[in-house]
Coordinates of C-alpha atoms in Angstrom, one line a residue:
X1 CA 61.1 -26.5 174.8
X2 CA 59.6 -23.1 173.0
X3 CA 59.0 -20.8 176.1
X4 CA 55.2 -20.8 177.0
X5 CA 54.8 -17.3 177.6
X6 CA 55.4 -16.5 173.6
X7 CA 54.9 -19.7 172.2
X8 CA 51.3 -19.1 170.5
X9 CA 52.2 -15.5 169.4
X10 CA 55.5 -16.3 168.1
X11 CA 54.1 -19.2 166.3
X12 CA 51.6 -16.8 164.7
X13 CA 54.0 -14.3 163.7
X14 CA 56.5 -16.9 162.3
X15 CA 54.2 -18.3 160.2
X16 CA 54.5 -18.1 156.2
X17 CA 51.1 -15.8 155.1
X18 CA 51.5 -15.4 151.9
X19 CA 51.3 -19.1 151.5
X20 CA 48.2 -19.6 153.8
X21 CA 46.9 -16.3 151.9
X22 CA 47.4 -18.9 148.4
X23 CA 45.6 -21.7 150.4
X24 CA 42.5 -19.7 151.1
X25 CA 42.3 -18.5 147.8
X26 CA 42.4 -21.7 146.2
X27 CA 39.7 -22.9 148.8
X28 CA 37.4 -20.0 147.4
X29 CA 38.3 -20.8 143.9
X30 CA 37.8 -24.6 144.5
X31 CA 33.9 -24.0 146.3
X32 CA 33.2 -21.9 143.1
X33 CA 34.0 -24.3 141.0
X34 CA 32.4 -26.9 142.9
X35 CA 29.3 -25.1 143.2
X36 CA 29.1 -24.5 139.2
X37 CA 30.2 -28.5 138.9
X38 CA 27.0 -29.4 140.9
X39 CA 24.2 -26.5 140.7
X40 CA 21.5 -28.0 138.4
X41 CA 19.4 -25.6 136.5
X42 CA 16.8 -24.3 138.9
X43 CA 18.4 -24.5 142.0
X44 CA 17.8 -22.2 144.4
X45 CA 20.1 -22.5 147.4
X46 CA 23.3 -23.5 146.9
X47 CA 24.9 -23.6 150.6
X48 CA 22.3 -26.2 152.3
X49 CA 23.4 -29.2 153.4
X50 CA 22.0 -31.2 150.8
X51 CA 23.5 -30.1 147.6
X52 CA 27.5 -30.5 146.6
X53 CA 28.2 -26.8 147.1
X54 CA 26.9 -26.5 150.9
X55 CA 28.8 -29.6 151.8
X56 CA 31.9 -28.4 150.5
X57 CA 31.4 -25.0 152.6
X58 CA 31.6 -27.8 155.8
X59 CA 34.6 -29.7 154.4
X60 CA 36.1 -26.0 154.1
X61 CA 35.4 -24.9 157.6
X62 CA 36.2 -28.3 159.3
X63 CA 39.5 -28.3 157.2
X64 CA 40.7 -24.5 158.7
X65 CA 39.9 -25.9 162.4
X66 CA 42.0 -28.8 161.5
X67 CA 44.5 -26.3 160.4
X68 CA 44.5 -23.8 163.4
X69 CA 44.7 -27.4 165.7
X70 CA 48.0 -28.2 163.4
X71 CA 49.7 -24.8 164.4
X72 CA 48.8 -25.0 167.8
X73 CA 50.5 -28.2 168.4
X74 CA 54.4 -28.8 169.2
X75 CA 56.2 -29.0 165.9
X76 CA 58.5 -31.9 167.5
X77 CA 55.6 -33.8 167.9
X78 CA 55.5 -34.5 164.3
X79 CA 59.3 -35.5 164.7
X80 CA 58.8 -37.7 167.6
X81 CA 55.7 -39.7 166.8
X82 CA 56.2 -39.9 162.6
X83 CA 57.2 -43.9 163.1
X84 CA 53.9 -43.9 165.5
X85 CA 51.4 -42.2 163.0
X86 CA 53.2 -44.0 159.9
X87 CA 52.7 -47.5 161.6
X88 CA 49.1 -46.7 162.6
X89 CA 48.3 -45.7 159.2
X90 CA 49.4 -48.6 157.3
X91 CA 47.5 -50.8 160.0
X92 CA 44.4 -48.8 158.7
X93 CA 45.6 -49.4 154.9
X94 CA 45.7 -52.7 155.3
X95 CA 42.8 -53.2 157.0
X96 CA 40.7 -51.5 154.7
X97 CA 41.9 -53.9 152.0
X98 CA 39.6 -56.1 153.3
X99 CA 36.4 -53.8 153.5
X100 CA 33.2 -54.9 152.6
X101 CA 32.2 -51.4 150.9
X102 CA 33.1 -51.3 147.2
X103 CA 32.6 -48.0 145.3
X104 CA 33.0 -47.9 141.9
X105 CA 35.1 -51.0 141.6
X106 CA 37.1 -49.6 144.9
X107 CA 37.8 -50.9 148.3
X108 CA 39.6 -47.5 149.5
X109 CA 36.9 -46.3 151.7
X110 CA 35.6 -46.5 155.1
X111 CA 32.2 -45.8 155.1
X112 CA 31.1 -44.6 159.0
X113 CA 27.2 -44.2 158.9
X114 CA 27.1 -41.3 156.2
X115 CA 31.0 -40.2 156.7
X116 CA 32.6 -42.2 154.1
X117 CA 36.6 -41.8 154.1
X118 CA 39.5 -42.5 152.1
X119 CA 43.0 -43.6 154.7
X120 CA 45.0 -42.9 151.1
X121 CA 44.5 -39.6 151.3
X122 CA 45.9 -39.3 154.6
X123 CA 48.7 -41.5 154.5
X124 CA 50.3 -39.2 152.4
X125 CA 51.1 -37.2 155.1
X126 CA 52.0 -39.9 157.4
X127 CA 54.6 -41.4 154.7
X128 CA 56.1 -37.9 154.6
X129 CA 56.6 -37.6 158.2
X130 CA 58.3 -41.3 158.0
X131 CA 60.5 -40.8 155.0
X132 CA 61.6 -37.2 156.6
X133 CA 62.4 -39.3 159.7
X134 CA 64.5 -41.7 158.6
X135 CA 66.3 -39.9 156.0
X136 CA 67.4 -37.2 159.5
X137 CA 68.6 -39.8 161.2
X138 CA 71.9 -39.7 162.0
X139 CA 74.3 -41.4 159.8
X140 CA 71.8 -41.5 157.0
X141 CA 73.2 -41.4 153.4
X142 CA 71.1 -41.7 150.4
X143 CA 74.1 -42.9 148.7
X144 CA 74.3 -45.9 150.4
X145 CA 72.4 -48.5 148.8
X146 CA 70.9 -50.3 151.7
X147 CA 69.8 -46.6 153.1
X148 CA 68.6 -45.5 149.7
X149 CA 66.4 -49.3 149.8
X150 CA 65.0 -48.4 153.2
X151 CA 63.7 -44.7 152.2
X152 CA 62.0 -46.2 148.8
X153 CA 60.5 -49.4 151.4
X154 CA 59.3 -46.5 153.6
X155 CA 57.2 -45.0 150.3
X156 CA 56.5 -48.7 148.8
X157 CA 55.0 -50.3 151.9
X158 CA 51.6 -48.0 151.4
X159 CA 51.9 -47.9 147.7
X160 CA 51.4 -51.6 147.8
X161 CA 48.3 -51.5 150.1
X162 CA 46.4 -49.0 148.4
X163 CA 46.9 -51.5 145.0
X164 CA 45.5 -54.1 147.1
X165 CA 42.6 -51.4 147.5
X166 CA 42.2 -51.3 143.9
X167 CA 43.0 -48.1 143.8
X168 CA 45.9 -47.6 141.5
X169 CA 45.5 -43.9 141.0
X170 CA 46.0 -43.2 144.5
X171 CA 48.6 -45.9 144.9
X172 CA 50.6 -43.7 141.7
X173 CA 51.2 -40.7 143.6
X174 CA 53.9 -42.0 145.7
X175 CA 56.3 -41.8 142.5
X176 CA 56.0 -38.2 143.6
X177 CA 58.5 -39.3 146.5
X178 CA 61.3 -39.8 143.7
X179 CA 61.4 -35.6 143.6
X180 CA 62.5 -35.4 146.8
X181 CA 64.8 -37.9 146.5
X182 CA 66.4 -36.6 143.8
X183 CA 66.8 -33.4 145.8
X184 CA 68.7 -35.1 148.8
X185 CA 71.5 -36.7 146.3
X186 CA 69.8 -39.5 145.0
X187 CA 71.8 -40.0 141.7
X188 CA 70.4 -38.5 138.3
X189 CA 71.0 -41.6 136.8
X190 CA 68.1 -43.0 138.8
X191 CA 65.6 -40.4 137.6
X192 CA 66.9 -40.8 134.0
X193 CA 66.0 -44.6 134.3
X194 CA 62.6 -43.6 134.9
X195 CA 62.4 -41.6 132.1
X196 CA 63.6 -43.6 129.7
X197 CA 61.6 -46.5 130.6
X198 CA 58.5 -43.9 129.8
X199 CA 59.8 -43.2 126.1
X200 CA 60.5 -47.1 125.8
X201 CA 57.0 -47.9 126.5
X202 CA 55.3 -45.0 124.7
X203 CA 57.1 -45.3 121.4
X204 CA 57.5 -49.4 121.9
X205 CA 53.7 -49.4 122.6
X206 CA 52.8 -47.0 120.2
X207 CA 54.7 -47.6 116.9
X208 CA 54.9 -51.5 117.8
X209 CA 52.3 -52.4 114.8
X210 CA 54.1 -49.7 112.1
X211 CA 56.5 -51.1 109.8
X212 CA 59.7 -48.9 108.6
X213 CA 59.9 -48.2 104.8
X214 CA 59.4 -51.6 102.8
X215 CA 61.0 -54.2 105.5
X216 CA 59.2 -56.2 108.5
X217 CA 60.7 -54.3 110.9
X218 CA 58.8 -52.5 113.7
X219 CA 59.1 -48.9 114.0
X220 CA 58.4 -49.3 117.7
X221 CA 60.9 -51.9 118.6
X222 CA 63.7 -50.0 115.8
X223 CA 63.3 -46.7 117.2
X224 CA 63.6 -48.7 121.4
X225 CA 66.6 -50.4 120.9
X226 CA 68.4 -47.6 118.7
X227 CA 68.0 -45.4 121.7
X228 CA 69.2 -48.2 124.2
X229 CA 72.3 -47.9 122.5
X230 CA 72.4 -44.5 122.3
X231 CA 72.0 -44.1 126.2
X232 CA 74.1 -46.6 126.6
X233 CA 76.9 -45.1 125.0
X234 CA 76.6 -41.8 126.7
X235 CA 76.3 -43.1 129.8
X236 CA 80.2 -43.9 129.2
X237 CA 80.5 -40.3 128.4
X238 CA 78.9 -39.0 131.6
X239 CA 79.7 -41.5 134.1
X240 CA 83.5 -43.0 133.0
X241 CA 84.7 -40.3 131.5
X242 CA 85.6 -41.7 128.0
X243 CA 84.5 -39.5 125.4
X244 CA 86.3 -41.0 123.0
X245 CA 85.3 -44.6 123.4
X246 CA 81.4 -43.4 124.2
X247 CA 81.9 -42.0 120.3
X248 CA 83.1 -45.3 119.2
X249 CA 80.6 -47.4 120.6
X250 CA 77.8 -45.0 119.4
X251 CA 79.3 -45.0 116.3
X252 CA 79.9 -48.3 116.1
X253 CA 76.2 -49.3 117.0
X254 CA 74.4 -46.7 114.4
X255 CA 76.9 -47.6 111.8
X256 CA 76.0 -51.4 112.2
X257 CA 72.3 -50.9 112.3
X258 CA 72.0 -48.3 109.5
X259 CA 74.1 -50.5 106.9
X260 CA 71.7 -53.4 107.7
X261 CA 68.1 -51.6 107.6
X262 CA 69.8 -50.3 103.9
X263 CA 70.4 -54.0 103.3
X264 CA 67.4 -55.0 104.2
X265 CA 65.9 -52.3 102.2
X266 CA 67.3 -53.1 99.1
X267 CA 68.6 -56.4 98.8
X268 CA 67.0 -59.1 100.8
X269 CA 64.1 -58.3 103.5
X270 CA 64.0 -58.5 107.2
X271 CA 63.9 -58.2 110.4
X272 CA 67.1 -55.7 111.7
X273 CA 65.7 -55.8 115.2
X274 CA 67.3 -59.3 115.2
X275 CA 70.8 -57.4 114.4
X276 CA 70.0 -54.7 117.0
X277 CA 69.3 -57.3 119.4
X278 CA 72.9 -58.8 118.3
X279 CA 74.6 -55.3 118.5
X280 CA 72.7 -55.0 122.4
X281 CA 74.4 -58.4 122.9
X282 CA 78.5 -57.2 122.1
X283 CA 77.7 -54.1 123.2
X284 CA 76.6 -55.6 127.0
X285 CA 79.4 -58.4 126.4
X286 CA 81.5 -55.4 126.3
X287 CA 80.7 -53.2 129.0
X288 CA 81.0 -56.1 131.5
X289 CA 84.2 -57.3 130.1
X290 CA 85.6 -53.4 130.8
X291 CA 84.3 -53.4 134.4
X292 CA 86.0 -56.5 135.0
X293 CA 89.6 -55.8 133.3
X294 CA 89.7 -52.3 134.6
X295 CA 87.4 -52.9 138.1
X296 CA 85.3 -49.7 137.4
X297 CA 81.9 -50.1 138.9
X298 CA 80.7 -48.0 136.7
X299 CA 80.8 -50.3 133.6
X300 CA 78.9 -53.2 135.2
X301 CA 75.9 -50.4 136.2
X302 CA 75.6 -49.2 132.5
X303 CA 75.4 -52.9 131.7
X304 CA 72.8 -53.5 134.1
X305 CA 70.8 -50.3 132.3
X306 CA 71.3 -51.7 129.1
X307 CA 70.1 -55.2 130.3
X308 CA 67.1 -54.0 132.3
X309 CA 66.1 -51.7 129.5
X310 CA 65.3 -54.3 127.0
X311 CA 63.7 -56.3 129.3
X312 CA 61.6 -53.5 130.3
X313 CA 60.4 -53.3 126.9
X314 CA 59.8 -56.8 126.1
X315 CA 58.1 -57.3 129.1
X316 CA 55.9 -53.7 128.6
X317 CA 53.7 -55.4 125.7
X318 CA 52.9 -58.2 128.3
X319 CA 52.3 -56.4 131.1
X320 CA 49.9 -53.8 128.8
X321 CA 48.0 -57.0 127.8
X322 CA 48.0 -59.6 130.5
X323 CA 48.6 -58.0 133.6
X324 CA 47.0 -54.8 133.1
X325 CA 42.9 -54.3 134.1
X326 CA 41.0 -54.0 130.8
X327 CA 39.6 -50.2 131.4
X328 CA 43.1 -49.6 132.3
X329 CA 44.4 -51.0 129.0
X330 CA 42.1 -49.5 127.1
X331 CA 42.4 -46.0 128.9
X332 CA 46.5 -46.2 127.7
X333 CA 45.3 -47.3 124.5
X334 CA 43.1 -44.1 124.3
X335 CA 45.9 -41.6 125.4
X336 CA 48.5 -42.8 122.9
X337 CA 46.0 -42.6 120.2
X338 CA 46.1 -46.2 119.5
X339 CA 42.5 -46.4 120.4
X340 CA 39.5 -43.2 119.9
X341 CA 36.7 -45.2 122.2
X342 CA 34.5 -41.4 122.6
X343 CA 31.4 -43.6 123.6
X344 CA 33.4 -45.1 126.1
X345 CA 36.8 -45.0 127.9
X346 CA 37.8 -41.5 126.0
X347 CA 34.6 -40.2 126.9
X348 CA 35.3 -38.2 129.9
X349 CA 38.5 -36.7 128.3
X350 CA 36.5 -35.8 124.9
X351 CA 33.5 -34.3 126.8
X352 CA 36.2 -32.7 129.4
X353 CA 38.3 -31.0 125.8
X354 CA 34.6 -29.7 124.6
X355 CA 33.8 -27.8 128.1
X356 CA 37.0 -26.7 128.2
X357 CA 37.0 -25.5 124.6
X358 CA 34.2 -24.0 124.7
X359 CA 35.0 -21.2 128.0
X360 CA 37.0 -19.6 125.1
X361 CA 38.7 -16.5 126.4
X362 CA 37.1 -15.2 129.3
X363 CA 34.4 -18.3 130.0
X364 CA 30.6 -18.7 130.1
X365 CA 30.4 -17.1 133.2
X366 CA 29.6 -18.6 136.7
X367 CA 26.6 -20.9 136.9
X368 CA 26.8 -20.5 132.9
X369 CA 28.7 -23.1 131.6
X370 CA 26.3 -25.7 129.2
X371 CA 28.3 -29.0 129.0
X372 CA 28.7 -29.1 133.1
X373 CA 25.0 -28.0 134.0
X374 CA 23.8 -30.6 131.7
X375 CA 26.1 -32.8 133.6
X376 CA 27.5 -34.1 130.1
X377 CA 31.3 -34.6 132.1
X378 CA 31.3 -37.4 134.4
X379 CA 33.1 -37.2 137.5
X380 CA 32.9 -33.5 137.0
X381 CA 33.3 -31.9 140.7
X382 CA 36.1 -34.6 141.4
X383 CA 38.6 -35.6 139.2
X384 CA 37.3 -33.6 136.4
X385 CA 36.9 -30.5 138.2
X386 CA 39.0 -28.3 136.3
X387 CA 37.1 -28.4 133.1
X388 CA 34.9 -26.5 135.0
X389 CA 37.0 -23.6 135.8
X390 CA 37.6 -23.7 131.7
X391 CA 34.1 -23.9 130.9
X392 CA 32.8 -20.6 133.5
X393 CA 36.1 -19.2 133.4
X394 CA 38.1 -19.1 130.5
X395 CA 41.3 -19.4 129.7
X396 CA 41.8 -16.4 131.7
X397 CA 40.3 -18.1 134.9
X398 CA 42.7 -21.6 133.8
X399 CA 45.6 -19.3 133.7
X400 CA 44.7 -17.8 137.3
X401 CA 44.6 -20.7 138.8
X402 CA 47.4 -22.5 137.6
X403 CA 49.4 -19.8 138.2
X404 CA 47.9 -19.8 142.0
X405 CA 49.5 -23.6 142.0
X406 CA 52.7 -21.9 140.7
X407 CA 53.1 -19.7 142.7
X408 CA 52.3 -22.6 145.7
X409 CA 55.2 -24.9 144.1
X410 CA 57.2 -22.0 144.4
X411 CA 56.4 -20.6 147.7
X412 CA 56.9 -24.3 149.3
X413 CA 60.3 -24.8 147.7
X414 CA 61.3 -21.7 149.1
X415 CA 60.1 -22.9 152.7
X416 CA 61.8 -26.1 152.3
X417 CA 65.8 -24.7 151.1
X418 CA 65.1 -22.3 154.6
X419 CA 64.8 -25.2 156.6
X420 CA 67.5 -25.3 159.8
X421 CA 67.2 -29.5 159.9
X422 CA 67.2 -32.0 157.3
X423 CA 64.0 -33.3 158.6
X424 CA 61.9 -30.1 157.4
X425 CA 63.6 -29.7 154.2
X426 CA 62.9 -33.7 153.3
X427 CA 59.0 -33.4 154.9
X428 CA 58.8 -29.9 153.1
X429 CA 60.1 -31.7 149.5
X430 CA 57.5 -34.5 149.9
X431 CA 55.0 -32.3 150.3
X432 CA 55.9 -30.0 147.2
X433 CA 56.4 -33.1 145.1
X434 CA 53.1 -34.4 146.1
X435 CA 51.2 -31.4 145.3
X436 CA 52.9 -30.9 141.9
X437 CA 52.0 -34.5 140.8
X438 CA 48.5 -34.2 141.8
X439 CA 48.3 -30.7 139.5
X440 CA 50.3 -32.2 136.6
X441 CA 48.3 -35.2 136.6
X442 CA 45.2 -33.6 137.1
X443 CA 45.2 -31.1 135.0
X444 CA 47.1 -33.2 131.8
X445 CA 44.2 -35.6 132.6
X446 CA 41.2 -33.2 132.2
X447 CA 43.2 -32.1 128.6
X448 CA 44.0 -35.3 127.6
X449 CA 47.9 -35.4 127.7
X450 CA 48.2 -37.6 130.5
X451 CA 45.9 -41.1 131.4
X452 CA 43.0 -41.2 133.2
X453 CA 44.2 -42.0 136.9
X454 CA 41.4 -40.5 139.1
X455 CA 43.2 -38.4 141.6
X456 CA 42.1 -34.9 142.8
X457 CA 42.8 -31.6 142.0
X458 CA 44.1 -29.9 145.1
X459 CA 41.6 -27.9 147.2
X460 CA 39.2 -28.0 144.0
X461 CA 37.9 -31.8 143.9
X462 CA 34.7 -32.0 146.0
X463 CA 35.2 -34.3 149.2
X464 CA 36.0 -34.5 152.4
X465 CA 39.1 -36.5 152.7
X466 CA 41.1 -35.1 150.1
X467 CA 40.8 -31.5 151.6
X468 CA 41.4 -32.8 155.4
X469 CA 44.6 -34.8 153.8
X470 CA 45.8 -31.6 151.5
X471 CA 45.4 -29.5 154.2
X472 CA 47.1 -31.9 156.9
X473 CA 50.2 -32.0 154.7
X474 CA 50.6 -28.0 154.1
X475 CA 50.0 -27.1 157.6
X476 CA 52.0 -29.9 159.5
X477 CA 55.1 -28.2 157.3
X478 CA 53.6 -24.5 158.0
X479 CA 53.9 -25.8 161.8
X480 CA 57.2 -27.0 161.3
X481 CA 58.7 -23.5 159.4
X482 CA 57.3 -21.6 161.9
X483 CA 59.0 -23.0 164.4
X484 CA 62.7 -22.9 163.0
X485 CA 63.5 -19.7 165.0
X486 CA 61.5 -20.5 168.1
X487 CA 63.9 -20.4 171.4
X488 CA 64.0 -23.3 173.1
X489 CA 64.4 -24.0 177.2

């Protein structure tokens, strides 16, 4: 146990300031830009309690009592009770599945007389805490698949109660989780999986309806299953160590398909996807008949990619049309450009790339900006908050604050690789990674390069809950790093 005679003060001087020093500025930052968000024309007090601005000034102060409270407490408590506060949390996830409240098509939040809040946001934190705990137990290793399965069920478990919520925005976030793995060992080829399962459904999706040169083939699908066997192949580069057959079966499969798209071209018409499909076929057939004859396990896993990606991309069209929620559809539909919708589900973004377009350099100035007074930006002190800072302050101002987040990323990494335990470094990773994909999202959102998923900006989007859980999560792992050179009796 930390001595009690210099447990407070060495807690205090352990501490990491210049990353505090970056949370308060982005709290001041944030309450400007919610405060030129919400101020109507006319306005003359902007802190009461009854406008945005003043209630974000209490969800400010609450949130650096909530902090001071973190750093005050034990940092083993949040080693000893993470299975307690996970398990509590996901009782309160799945109870609010069934709440009566519904806000704007959502069943995430609690509403308590006027307090209205959001468990989500919170059980970030409390999914950090777990994940950190079990991947410091001892004996854990990630490469292990049945430990590896119980870290992701650890992340899923929530994810799958806040769908149930109807909030899939929220629900998203925990793919953030798959940073941190990749950080403790989790193999590359996992994350490359995930990638590649984006470009198959972007250029499958998008390209599906364009036909190459005079032939019925589909751009889309061509361009899909060309690339399947061009991952494929150098996956038997990377992972078996056979350059020379990787070149062969490349070869091989290009070769094949190019001779019949010019056959199809110029003789007799159709479909080469049907020959791709057939050159997918030999090309699996071969793979499994290697990692039977020569009992490398490798061969069967580069199978298994090949297999799962084409049934990933068969299934993608489904899924976009029959599973997906029609604003949803139509909001992918929108960001690949398959769809323009201005009046409707590429509103937001089109009014959000006009207010941001029109800060210019330096910006309107504060309480200036046209398209946000005139409230022409929904959701424009939440989700949308950062057109805001591009509309009042520029690109100068956009610059500044990303760069603030930058220089948060960067701070937190360092944090985390000065860890003394594995269970700060993991908690310290989740937390970066969280962070990083809220900004990313966020911020491609408002500029149309990523959909429309309705999550908050950190420290910026107006609300109670989302500052209280941002600000649990940085200062739980600010507790923690301050106490790695505590003495203990």
């Amino acid at each position: 146990m930390a001595r009690a005679t210099d447990r407070h003060p060495s807690v205090l001087r352990s501490l990491d300031w210049w990353t505090i020093g970056i949370y308060v500025a982005l709290l001041v930052f944030g309450w400007i830009s919610v405060c030129g968000a919400s101020y109507t024309y006319g306005e003359t007090d902007i802190f009461g309690l009854d406008t945005r601005s003043g209630m974000q000034i209490v969800w400010i102060g609450t949130s650096l009592v909530l902090g001071f409270v973190l750093l005050m407490m034990d940092d083993r408590y949040y080693d000893t009770f993470a299975y307690v506060v996970y398990a509590l949390f996901l009782l309160l996830l799945f109870v609010t599945i069934f709440n009566p409240h519904e806000i704007k098509g959502s069943r995430s939040w609690l509403v308590l007389g006027p307090l209205r809040l959001q468990p989500a946001e919170f059980a970030k934190f409390a999914t950090a805490l777990a994940v950190a705990k079990l991947m410091s137990t001892y004996g854990f290793n990630i490469f292990k698949f049945k430990h590896l399965a119980a870290a992701v069920g650890v992340v899923a478990l929530p994810m799958l109660f806040i769908v149930g919520q109807r909030e899939t925005g929220s629900a998203l976030v925990y793919l953030s989780f798959f940073l941190m793995f990749y950080r403790e060992g989790m193999p590359g080829s996992v994350l490359f999986t995930g990638v590649a399962m984006v470009l198959y459904f972007v250029i499958g999706i998008k390209y599906e309806q364009v036909l190459l040169w005079d032939t019925p083939t589909s751009v889309g699908k061509f361009v899909v299953l060309l690339l399947v066997q061009l991952f494929t192949s150098g996956m038997v580069y990377a992972y078996c160590r056979e350059p020379g057959k990787a070149l062969r079966l490349a070869g091989g499969s290009v070769g094949v398909t190019l001779l019949m798209l010019l056959f199809s071209e110029f003789v007799i018409p159709f479909d080469v996807v049907w020959v791709q499909l057939m050159v997918s076929a030999a090309l699996i057939g071969y793979l499994v008949f290697q990692g039977l004859s020569t009992r490398l396990y490798s061969y069967m896993l580069i199978a298994l990619f090949a297999v799962g990606s084409i049934a990933f991309f068969y299934s993608a069209d489904y899924v976009l049309n029959d599973v997906m929620e029609p604003h949803q559809r139509v909001r992918i539909n929108v960001l690949l450009g398959l769809d323009e919708d201005l009046a409707g589900a590429g509103y937001n973004v089109h009014q959000s790339e006009i207010a941001i377009g029109s800060g210019g350099l330096r910006g309107k100035g504060f309480l200036n900006g046209t398209q946000t007074k005139l409230k022409f930006v929904p959701e424009q002190d939440t989700d949308f908050i950062f057109c805001t800072v591009g509309e009042e302050e520029g690109f100068v101002g956009s610059a500044g604050v990303l760069l603030l987040f930058l220089l948060l990323i960067l701070r937190l990494i360092h944090l985390a690789e000065r860890q003394p335990f594995k269970f700060g470094r993991v908690y310290g990773y989740c937390v970066l990674s969280i962070f990083l994909f809220h900004v990313f999202i966020n911020v491609g959102m408002v500029l149309g390069l990523t959909p429309v998923i309705g999550i908050p900006l950190p420290f910026f989007s107006y609300g109670g809950s989302s500052l209280w859980g941002f600000t649990i999560l940085l200062f739980i792992f600010l507790r923690i790093d301050a106490g790695r050179n505590l003495v203990r009796s």
